[in-house]
Coordinates of C-alpha atoms and ligand atoms in Angstrom, one line a residue:
X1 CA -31.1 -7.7 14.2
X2 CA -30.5 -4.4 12.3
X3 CA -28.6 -1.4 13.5
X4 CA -28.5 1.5 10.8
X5 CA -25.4 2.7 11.6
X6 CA -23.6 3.8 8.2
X7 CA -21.4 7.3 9.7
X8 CA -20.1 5.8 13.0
X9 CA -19.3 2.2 10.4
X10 CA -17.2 4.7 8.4
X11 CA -15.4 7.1 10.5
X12 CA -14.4 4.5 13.6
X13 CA -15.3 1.0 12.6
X14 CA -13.8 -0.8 15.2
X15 CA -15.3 1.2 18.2
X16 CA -18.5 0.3 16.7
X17 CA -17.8 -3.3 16.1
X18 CA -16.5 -4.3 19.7
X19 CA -19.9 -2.2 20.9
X20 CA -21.8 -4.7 19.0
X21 CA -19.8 -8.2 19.9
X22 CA -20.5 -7.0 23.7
X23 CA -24.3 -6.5 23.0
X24 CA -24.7 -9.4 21.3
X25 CA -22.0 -11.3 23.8
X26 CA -20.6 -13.8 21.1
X27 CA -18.3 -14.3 18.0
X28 CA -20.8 -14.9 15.7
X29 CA -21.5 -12.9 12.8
X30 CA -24.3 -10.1 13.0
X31 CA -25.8 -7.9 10.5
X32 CA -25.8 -4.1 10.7
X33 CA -27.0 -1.6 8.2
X34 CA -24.1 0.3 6.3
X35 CA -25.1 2.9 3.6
X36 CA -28.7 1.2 3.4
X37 CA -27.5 -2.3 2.7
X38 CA -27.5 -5.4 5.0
X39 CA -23.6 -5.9 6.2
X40 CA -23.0 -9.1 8.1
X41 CA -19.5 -8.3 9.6
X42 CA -17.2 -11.2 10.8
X43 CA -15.0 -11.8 13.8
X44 CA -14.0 -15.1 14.2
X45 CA -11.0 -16.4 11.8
X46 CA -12.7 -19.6 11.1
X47 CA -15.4 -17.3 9.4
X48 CA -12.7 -15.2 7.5
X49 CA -11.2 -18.5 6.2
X50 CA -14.4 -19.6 5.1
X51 CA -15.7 -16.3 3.5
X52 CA -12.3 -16.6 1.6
X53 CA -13.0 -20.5 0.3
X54 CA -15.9 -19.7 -0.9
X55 CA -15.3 -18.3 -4.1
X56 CA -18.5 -19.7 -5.9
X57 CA -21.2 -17.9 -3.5
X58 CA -19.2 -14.6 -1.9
X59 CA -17.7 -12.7 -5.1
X60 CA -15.5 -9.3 -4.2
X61 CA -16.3 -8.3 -8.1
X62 CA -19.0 -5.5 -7.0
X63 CA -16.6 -3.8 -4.6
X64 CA -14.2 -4.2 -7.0
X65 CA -16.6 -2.1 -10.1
X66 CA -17.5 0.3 -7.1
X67 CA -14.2 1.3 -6.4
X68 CA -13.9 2.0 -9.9
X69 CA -17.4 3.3 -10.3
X70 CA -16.0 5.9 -7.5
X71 CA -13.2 6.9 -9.5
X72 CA -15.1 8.0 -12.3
X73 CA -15.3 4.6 -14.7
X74 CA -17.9 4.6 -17.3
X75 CA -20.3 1.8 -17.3
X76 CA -19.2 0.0 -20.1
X77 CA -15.3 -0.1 -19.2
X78 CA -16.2 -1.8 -15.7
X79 CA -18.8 -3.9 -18.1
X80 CA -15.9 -4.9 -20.0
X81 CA -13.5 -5.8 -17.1
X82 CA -16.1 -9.0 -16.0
X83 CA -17.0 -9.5 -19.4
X84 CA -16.2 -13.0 -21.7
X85 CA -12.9 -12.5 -23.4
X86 CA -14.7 -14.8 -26.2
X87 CA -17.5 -11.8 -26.9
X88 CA -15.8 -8.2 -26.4
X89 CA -12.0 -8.8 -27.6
X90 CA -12.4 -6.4 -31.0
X91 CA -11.6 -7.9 -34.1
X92 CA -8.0 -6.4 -34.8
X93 CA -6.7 -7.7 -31.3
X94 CA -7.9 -11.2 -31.6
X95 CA -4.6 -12.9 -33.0
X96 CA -2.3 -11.1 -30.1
X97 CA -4.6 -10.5 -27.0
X98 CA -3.6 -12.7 -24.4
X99 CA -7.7 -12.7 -23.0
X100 CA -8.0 -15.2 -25.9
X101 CA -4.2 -16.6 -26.5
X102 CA -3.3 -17.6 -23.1
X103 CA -7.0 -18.0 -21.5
X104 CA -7.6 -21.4 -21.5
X105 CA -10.9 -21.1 -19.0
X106 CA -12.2 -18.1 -20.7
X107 CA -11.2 -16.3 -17.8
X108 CA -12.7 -12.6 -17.7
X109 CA -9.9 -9.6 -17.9
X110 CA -10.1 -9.2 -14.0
X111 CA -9.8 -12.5 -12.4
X112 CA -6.8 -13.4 -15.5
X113 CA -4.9 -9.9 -14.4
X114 CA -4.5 -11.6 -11.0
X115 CA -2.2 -14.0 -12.9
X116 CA -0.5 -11.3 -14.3
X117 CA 0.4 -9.9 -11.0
X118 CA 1.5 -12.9 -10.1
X119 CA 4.1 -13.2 -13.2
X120 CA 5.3 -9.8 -12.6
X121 CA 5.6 -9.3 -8.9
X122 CA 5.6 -13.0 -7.1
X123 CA 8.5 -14.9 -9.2
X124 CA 11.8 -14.2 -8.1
X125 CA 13.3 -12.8 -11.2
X126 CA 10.8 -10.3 -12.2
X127 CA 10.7 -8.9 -8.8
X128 CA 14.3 -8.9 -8.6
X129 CA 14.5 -6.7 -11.6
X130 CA 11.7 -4.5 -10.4
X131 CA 13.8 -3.9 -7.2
X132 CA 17.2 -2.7 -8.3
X133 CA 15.3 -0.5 -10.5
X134 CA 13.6 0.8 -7.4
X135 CA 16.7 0.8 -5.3
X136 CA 18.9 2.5 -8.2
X137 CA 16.0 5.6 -8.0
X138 CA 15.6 5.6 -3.8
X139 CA 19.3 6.1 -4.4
X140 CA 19.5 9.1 -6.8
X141 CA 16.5 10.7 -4.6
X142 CA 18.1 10.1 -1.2
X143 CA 21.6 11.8 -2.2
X144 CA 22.1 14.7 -0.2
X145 CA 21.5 17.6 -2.9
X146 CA 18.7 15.7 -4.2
X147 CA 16.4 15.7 -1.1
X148 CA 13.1 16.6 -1.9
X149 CA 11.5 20.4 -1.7
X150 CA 8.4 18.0 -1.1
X151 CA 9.6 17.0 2.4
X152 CA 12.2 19.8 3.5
X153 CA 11.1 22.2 5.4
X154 CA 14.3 23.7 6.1
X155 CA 18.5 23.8 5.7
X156 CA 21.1 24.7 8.4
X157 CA 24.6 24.2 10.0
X158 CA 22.9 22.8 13.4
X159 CA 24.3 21.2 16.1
X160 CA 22.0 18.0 15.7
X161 CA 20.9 15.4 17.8
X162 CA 22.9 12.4 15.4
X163 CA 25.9 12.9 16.5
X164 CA 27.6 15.2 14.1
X165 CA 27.8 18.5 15.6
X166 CA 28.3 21.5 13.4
X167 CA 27.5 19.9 10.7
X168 CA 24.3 20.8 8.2
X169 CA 20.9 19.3 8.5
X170 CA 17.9 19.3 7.1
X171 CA 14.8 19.6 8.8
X172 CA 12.2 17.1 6.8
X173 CA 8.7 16.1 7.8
X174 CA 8.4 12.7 8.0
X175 CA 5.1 12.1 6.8
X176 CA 6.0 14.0 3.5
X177 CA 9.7 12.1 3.4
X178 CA 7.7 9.1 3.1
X179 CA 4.9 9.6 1.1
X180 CA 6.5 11.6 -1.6
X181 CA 10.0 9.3 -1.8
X182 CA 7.5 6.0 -1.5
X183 CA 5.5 7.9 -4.7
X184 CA 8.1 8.8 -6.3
X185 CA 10.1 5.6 -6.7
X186 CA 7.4 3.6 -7.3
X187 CA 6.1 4.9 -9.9
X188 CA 9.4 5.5 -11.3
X189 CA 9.7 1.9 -11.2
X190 CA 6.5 1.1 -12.5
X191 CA 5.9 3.5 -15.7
X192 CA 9.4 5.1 -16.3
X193 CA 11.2 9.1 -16.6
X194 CA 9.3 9.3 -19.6
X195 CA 5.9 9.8 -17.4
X196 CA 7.3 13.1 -15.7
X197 CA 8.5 14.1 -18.7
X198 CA 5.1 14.1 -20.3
X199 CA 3.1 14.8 -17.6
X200 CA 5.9 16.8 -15.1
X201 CA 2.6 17.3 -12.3
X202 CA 1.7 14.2 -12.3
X203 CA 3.5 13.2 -8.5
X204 CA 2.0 16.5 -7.5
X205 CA -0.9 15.8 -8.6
X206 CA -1.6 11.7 -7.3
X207 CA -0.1 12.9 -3.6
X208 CA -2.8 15.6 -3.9
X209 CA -5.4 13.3 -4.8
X210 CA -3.9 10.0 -2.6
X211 CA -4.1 12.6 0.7
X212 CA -7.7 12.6 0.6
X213 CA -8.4 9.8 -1.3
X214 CA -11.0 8.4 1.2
X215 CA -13.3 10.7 0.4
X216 CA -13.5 9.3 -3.3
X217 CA -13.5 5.6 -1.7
X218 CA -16.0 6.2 0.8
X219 CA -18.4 8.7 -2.0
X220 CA -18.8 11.3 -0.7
X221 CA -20.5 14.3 -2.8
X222 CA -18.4 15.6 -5.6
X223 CA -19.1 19.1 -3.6
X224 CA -17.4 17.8 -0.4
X225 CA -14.2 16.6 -2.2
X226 CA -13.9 18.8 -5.0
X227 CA -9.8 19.5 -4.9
X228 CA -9.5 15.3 -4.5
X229 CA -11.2 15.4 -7.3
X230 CA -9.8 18.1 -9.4
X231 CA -6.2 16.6 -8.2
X232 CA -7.0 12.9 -9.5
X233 CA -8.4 14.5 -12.9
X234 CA -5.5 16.3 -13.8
X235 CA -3.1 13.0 -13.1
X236 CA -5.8 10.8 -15.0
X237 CA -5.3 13.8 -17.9
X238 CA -1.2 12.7 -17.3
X239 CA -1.9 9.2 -17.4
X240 CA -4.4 9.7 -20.8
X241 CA -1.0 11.4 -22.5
X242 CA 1.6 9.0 -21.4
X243 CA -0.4 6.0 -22.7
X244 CA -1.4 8.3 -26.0
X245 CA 2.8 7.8 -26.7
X246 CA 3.9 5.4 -29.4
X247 CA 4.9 2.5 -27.5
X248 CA 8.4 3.0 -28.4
X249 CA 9.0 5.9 -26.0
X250 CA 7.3 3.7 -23.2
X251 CA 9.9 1.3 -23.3
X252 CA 10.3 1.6 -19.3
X253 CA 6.8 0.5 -18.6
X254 CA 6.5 -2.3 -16.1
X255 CA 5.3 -5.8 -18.1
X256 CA 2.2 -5.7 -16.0
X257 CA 0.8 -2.2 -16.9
X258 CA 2.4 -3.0 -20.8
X259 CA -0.4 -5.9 -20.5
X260 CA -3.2 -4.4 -18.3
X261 CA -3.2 -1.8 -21.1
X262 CA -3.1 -3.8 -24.4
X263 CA -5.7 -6.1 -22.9
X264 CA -7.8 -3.0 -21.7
X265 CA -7.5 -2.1 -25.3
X266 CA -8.5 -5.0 -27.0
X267 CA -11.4 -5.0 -25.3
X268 CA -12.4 -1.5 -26.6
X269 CA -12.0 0.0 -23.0
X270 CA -12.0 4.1 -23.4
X271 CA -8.4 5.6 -23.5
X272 CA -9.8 7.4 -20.0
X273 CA -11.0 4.6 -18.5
X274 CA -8.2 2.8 -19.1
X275 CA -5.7 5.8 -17.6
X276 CA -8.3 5.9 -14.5
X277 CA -7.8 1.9 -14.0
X278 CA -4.4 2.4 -14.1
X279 CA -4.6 5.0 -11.7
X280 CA -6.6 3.0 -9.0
X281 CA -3.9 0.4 -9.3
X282 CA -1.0 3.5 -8.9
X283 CA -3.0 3.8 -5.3
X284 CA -3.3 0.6 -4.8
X285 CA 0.6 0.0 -4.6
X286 CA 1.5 3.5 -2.8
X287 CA -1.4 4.4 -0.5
X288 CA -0.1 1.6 2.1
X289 CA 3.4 1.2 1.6
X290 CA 4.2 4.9 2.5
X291 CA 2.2 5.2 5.5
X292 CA 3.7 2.1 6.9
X293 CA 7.3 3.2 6.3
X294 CA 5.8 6.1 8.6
X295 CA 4.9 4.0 11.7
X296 CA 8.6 2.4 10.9
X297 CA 10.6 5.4 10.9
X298 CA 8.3 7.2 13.3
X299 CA 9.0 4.3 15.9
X300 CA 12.5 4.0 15.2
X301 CA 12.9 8.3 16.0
X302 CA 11.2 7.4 19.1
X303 CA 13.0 4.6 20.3
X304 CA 17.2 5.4 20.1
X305 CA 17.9 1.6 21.2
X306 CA 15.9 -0.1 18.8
X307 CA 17.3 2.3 16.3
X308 CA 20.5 1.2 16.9
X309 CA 20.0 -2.2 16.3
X310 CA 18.0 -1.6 13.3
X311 CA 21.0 0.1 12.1
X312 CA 23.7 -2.5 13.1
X313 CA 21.4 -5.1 11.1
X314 CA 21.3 -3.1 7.7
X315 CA 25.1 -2.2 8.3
X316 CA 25.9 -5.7 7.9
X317 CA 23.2 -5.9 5.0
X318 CA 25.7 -3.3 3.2
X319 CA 28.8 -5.0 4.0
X320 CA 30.2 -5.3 1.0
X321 CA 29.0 -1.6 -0.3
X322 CA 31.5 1.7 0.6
X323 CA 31.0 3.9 3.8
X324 CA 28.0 6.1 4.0
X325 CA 30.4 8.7 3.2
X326 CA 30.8 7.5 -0.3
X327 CA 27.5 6.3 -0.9
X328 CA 26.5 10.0 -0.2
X329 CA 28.8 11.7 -2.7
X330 CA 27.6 12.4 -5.9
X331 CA 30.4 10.7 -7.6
X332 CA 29.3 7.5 -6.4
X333 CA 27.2 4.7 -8.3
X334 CA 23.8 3.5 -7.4
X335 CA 25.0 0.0 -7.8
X336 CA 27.3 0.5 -5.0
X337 CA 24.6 1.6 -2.7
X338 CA 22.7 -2.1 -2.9
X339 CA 22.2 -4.0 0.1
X340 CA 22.4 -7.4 0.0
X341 CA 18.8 -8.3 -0.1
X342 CA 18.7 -12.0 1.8
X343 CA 20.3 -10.5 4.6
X344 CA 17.9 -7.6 4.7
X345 CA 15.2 -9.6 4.3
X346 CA 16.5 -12.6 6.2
X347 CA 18.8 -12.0 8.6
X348 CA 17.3 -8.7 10.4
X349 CA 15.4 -9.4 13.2
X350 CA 14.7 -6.3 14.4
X351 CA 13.8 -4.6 11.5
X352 CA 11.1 -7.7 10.4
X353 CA 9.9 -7.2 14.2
X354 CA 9.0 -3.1 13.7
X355 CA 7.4 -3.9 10.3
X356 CA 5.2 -6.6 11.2
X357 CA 4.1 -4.9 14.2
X358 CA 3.3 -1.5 12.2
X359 CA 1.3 -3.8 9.7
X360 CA -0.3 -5.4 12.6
X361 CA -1.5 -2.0 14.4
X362 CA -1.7 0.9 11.8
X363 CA -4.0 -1.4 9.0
X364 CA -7.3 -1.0 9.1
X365 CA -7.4 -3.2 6.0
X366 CA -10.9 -5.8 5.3
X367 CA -12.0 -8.4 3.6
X368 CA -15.1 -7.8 2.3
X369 CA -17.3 -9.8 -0.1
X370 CA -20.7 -9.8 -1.6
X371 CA -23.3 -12.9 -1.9
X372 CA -24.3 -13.8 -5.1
X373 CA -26.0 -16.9 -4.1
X374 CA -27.7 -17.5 -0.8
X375 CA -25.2 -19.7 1.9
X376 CA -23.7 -19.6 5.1
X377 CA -21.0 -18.4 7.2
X378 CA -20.6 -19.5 10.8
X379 CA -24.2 -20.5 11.2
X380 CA -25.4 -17.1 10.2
X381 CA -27.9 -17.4 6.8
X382 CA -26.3 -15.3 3.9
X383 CA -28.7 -13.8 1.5
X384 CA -28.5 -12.4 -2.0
X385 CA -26.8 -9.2 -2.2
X386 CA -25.7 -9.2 1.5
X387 CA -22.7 -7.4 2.0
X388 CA -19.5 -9.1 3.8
X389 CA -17.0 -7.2 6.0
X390 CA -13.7 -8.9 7.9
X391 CA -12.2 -6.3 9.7
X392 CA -8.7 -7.5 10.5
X393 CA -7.4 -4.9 12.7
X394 CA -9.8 -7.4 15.1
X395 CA -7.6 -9.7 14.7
X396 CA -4.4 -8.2 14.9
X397 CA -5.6 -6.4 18.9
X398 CA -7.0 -9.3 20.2
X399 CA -5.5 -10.1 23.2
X400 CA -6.0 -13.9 23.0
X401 CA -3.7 -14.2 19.6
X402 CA -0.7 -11.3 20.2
X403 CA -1.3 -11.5 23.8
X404 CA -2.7 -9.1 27.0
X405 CA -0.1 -6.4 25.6
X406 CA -1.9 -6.6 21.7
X407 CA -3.1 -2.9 22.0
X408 CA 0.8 -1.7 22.5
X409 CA 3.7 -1.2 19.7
X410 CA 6.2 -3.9 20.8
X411 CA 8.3 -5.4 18.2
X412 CA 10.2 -7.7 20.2
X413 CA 7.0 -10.0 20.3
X414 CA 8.0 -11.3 16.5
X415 CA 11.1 -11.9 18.1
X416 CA 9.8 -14.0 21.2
X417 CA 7.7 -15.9 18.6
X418 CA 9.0 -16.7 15.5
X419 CA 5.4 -18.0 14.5
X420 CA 3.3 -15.1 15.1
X421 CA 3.6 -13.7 11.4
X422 CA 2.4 -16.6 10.3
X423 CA -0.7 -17.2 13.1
X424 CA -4.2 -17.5 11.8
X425 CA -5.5 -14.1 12.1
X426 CA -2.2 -11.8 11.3
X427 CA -3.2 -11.0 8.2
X428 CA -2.0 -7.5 6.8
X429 CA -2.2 -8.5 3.9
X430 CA -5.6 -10.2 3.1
X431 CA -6.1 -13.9 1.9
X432 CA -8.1 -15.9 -0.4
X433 CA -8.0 -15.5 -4.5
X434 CA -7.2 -11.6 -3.5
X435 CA -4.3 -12.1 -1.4
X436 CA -2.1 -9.5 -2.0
X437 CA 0.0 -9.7 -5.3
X438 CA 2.4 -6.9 -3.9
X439 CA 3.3 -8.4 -0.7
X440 CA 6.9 -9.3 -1.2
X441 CA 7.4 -5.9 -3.5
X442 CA 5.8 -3.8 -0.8
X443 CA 7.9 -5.2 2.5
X444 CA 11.4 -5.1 0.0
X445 CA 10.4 -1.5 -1.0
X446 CA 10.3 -0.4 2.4
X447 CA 13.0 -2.3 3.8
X448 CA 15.0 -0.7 1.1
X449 CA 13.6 2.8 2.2
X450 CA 14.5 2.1 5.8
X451 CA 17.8 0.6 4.5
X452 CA 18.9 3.7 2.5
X453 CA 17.8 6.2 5.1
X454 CA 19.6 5.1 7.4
X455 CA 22.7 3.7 5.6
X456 CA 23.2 7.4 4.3
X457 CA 21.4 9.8 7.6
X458 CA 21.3 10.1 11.2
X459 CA 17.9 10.7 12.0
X460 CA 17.3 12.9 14.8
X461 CA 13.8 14.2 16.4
X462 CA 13.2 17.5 16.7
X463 CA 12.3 18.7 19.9
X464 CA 8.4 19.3 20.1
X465 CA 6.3 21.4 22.0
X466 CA 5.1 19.0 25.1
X467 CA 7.8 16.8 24.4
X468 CA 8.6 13.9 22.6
X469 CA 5.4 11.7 21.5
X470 CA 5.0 8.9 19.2
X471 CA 1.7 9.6 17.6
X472 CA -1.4 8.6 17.2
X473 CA -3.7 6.6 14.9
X474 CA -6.1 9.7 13.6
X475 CA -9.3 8.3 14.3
X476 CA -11.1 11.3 12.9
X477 CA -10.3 10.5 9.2
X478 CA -11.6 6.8 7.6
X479 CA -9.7 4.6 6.5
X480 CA -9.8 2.0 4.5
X481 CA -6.8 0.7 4.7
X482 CA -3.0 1.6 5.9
X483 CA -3.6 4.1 9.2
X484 CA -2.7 8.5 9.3
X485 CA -1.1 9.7 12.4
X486 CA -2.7 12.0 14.2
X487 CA 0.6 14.3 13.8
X488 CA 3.4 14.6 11.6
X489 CA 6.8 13.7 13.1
X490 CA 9.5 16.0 12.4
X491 CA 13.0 14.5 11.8
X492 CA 16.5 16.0 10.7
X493 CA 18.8 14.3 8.4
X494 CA 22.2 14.7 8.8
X495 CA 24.9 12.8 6.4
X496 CA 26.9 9.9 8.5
X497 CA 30.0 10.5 8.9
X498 CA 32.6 7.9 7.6
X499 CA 33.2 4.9 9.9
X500 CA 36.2 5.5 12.3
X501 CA 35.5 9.5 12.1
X502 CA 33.6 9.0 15.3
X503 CA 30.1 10.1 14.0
X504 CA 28.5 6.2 14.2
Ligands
HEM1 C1 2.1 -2.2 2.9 C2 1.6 -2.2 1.7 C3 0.4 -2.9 1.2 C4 -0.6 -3.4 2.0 C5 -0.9 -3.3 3.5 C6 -1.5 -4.1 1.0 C7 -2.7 -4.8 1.4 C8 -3.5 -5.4 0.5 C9 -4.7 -6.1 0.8 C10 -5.2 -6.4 2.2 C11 -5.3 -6.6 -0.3 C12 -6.5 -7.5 -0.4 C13 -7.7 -6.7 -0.6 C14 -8.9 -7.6 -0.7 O1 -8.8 -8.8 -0.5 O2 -10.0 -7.1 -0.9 C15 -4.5 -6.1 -1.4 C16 -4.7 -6.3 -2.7 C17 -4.0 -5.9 -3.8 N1 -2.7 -5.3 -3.7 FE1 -1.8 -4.8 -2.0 N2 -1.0 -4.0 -0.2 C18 0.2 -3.3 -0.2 C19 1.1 -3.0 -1.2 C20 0.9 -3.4 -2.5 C21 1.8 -3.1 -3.6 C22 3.2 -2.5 -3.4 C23 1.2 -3.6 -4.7 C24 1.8 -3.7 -6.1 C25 3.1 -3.5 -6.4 C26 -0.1 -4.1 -4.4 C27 -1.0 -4.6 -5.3 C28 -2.2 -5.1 -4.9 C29 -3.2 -5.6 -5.9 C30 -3.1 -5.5 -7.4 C31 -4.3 -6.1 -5.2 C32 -5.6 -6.6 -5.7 C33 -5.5 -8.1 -5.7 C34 -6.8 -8.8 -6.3 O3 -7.9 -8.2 -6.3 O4 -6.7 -9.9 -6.7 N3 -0.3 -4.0 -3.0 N4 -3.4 -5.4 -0.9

């Protein structure tokens, strides 16, 4: 059975999806229509496991080109990123291009990047590396003078509710805090200073475009998302000069952009395509990450006891870095603002607790594939060209996996169950050949976000009209991944003061 149901499939998938499981009163599959094309979505995780394994019938390639196709790629570059390496790598990049050099299955540039990833952002070192560069940035951007005009809304001696009466606060807005800090240091990270130098709008100019970016994902008219688009044109102009430098002055750039590029190159991909690949990627890594360090922080405002234990674990994580004190002052070195990393990543409960239940709630992330061959999946016959969709936020509520309280925010579940991250069905961040490459980069990031904040600030609400409320999911705006509240949460930040002054 058909249902054409493309607008209420965008704007509130799930809503829809539960209406048609209790029509149709089982966990098969079932086909809709989304957009005009047959979409058999998928419930059960057998079905997801098995729509991941098969890799020779179900191919995720034509989402793939249509996300790019959305962000403006030309025909030939998305030709060229499934095309043989053997056939389209120009002559004068044949000796050096690693498409022919270290491609022993002739793979085709997108399904060898994936190793790529993996070399840059899965073994230990290279991540490693990747992270103190991160955590040396976080820390210039968190210092007190630094904080961002992009977050703070205002300055004032206030009697706050951290604790240290009298004392000056700034009034930031959470949403902003995160978004532009998560921006910021990842693409710091990533591409280096020499970025903002040559493009100084470019942060501007991606938060601009990333705000609204669903309206690019999902297509919708040019005429409907015209500043989106105007905002992701000018950083793709940034990106187009920054990758015109002599290679020399790129030195910063991240091994895995170095190669995306030179391989993007080789195969005679135009120097905007390339810059507007680059730049799907850029969302990609920052369109999650800082709305999840949202539902963390937001949570954490909201909940002064869990806060406090959040805090005790990262204390001990800094153990053998100076006082927040010091670590604010301007004379003092990033280095000395590290946190031991296995014991943030290792040995703090609480803090793994509020992140895996914010990926479990506020991710709205699929799988979806497309069938290239005819098969099956969970009895259901899969033709040419159907369209697959695993929506795993189905997953992550359903009461007979996380339990009768699976709609609720409650932490202390990973806690109870040391297993549940790794239950079938918690899945945040996908499976199969496109598991996530940024997995461990993305929880380290944040942690070190969370970490820093509030290593250095006590974080106080500010009082709201109505009173306090944690908000929202904002089921008014699509989403295809990582959640929006449905209000902004608005936080001071005050500077600790040092242990044994009475302000911890
Ligand atoms: C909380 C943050 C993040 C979440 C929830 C997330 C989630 C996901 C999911 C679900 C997929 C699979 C999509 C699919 O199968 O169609 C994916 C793919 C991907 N992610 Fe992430 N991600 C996050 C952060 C990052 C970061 C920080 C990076 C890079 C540093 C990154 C790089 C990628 C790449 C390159 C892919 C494509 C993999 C492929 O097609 O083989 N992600 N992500």
């Amino acid at each position: 059975m058909l249902v054409g149901h493309t607008l209420s499939f965008v704007r509130n998938p799930e809503t829809l999806i539960n209406n048609a499981f209790r029509f149709f009163g089982s966990n098969d599959p079932f086909a809709i229509v989304v957009a005009g094309r047959r979409t058999v979505i998928i419930r059960n995780v057998q079905d997801v496991a098995a729509l991941w394994r098969n890799t020779e019938d179900l191919s995720i390639d034509p989402f793939v080109t249509g996300v790019f196709n959305s962000f403006g790629m030309s025909s030939i570059g998305k030709f060229k990123l499934l095309a043989n390496p053997q056939e389209e790598v120009l002559d004068e990049f044949r000796a050096k291009s690693l498409l022919l050099q270290a491609n022993p299955h002739n793979k085709p540039f997108k399904d060898l990047e994936r190793e790529w990833y993996v070399a840059q952002l899965l073994a230990p070192e290279p991540l490693q590396m990747l992270l103190d560069k991160y955590n040396e940035i976080l820390n210039e951007s968190l210092a007190w003078r630094r904080l961002s005009a992009a977050y703070v809304l205002s300055a004032a001696a206030a009697s706050v509710g951290g604790g240290n009466g009298g004392q000056e606060a700034k009034t930031v807005s959470l949403q902003h805090f995160c978004r532009h800090t998560v921006a910021h240091c990842s693409i710091t990270t990533f591409f280096g200073h020499k970025l903002h130098e040559v493009a100084p709008s470019f942060e501007r100019d991606y938060e601009m475009f990333e705000k609204n970016s669903w309206k690019i994902f999902y297509r919708l008219p040019p005429v409907l998302a015209k500043d989106t688009h105007r905002a992701k044109d000018r950083a793709v102009d940034g990106l187009v000069r920054y990758f015109a430098l002599p290679q020399a002055e790129r030195h910063e750039l991240a091994w895995i952009f170095h190669t995306n590029t030179a391989e993007l190159q080789a195969l005679g991909v135009p120097d905007r395509d390339i810059a507007g690949f680059i730049m799907v990627i850029i969302w990609a890594i920052n369109n999650n990450a800082h709305r999840m360090a949202f539902w963390i922080f937001a949570y954490l405002v909201h909940n002064p006891a869990y806060f406090a234990l959040v805090r005790q674990e990262i204390d001990a994580a800094f153990a053998s870095a100076p006082s927040p004190a010091l670590a604010n002052s301007s004379s003092s070195s990033s280095s000395s603002s590290k946190p031991d990393m296995d014991v943030l990543v290792s040995a703090c409960p609480h803090l793994d607790g509020v992140w895996f239940e914010a990926m479990r709630l506020y991710n709205a992330t699929s799988a979806i594939r497309e069938a290239k061959h005819a098969c099956s999946i969970g009895g259901k016959a899969i033709h040419v060209g159907d369209q697959l969709i695993a929506p795993f936020r189905q997953f992550h509520t359903n009461p007979a996996i996380f339990g009768a309280d699976a709609a609720v925010f409650r932490p202390d579940r990973f806690l109870e169950d040391k297993g549940l991250a790794r239950r079938k069905g918690y899945s945040p961040f996908g499976g199969g050949h496109t598991y996530c490459p940024g997995r461990l980069f993305a929880q380290r990031e944040i942690y070190l976000l969370v970490a820093a904040t509030l290593r250095r600030y006590d974080v106080g609400l500010v009082p709201r009209r109505g009173g306090a409320r944690m908000p929202e999911v904002d089921r008014d705006t699509p989403s295809p991944a990582a959640m929006s509240p449905d209000e902004d949460v608005l936080v001071t930040l005050t500077p600790r003061l040092p242990q044994g002054a009475g302000a911890v």
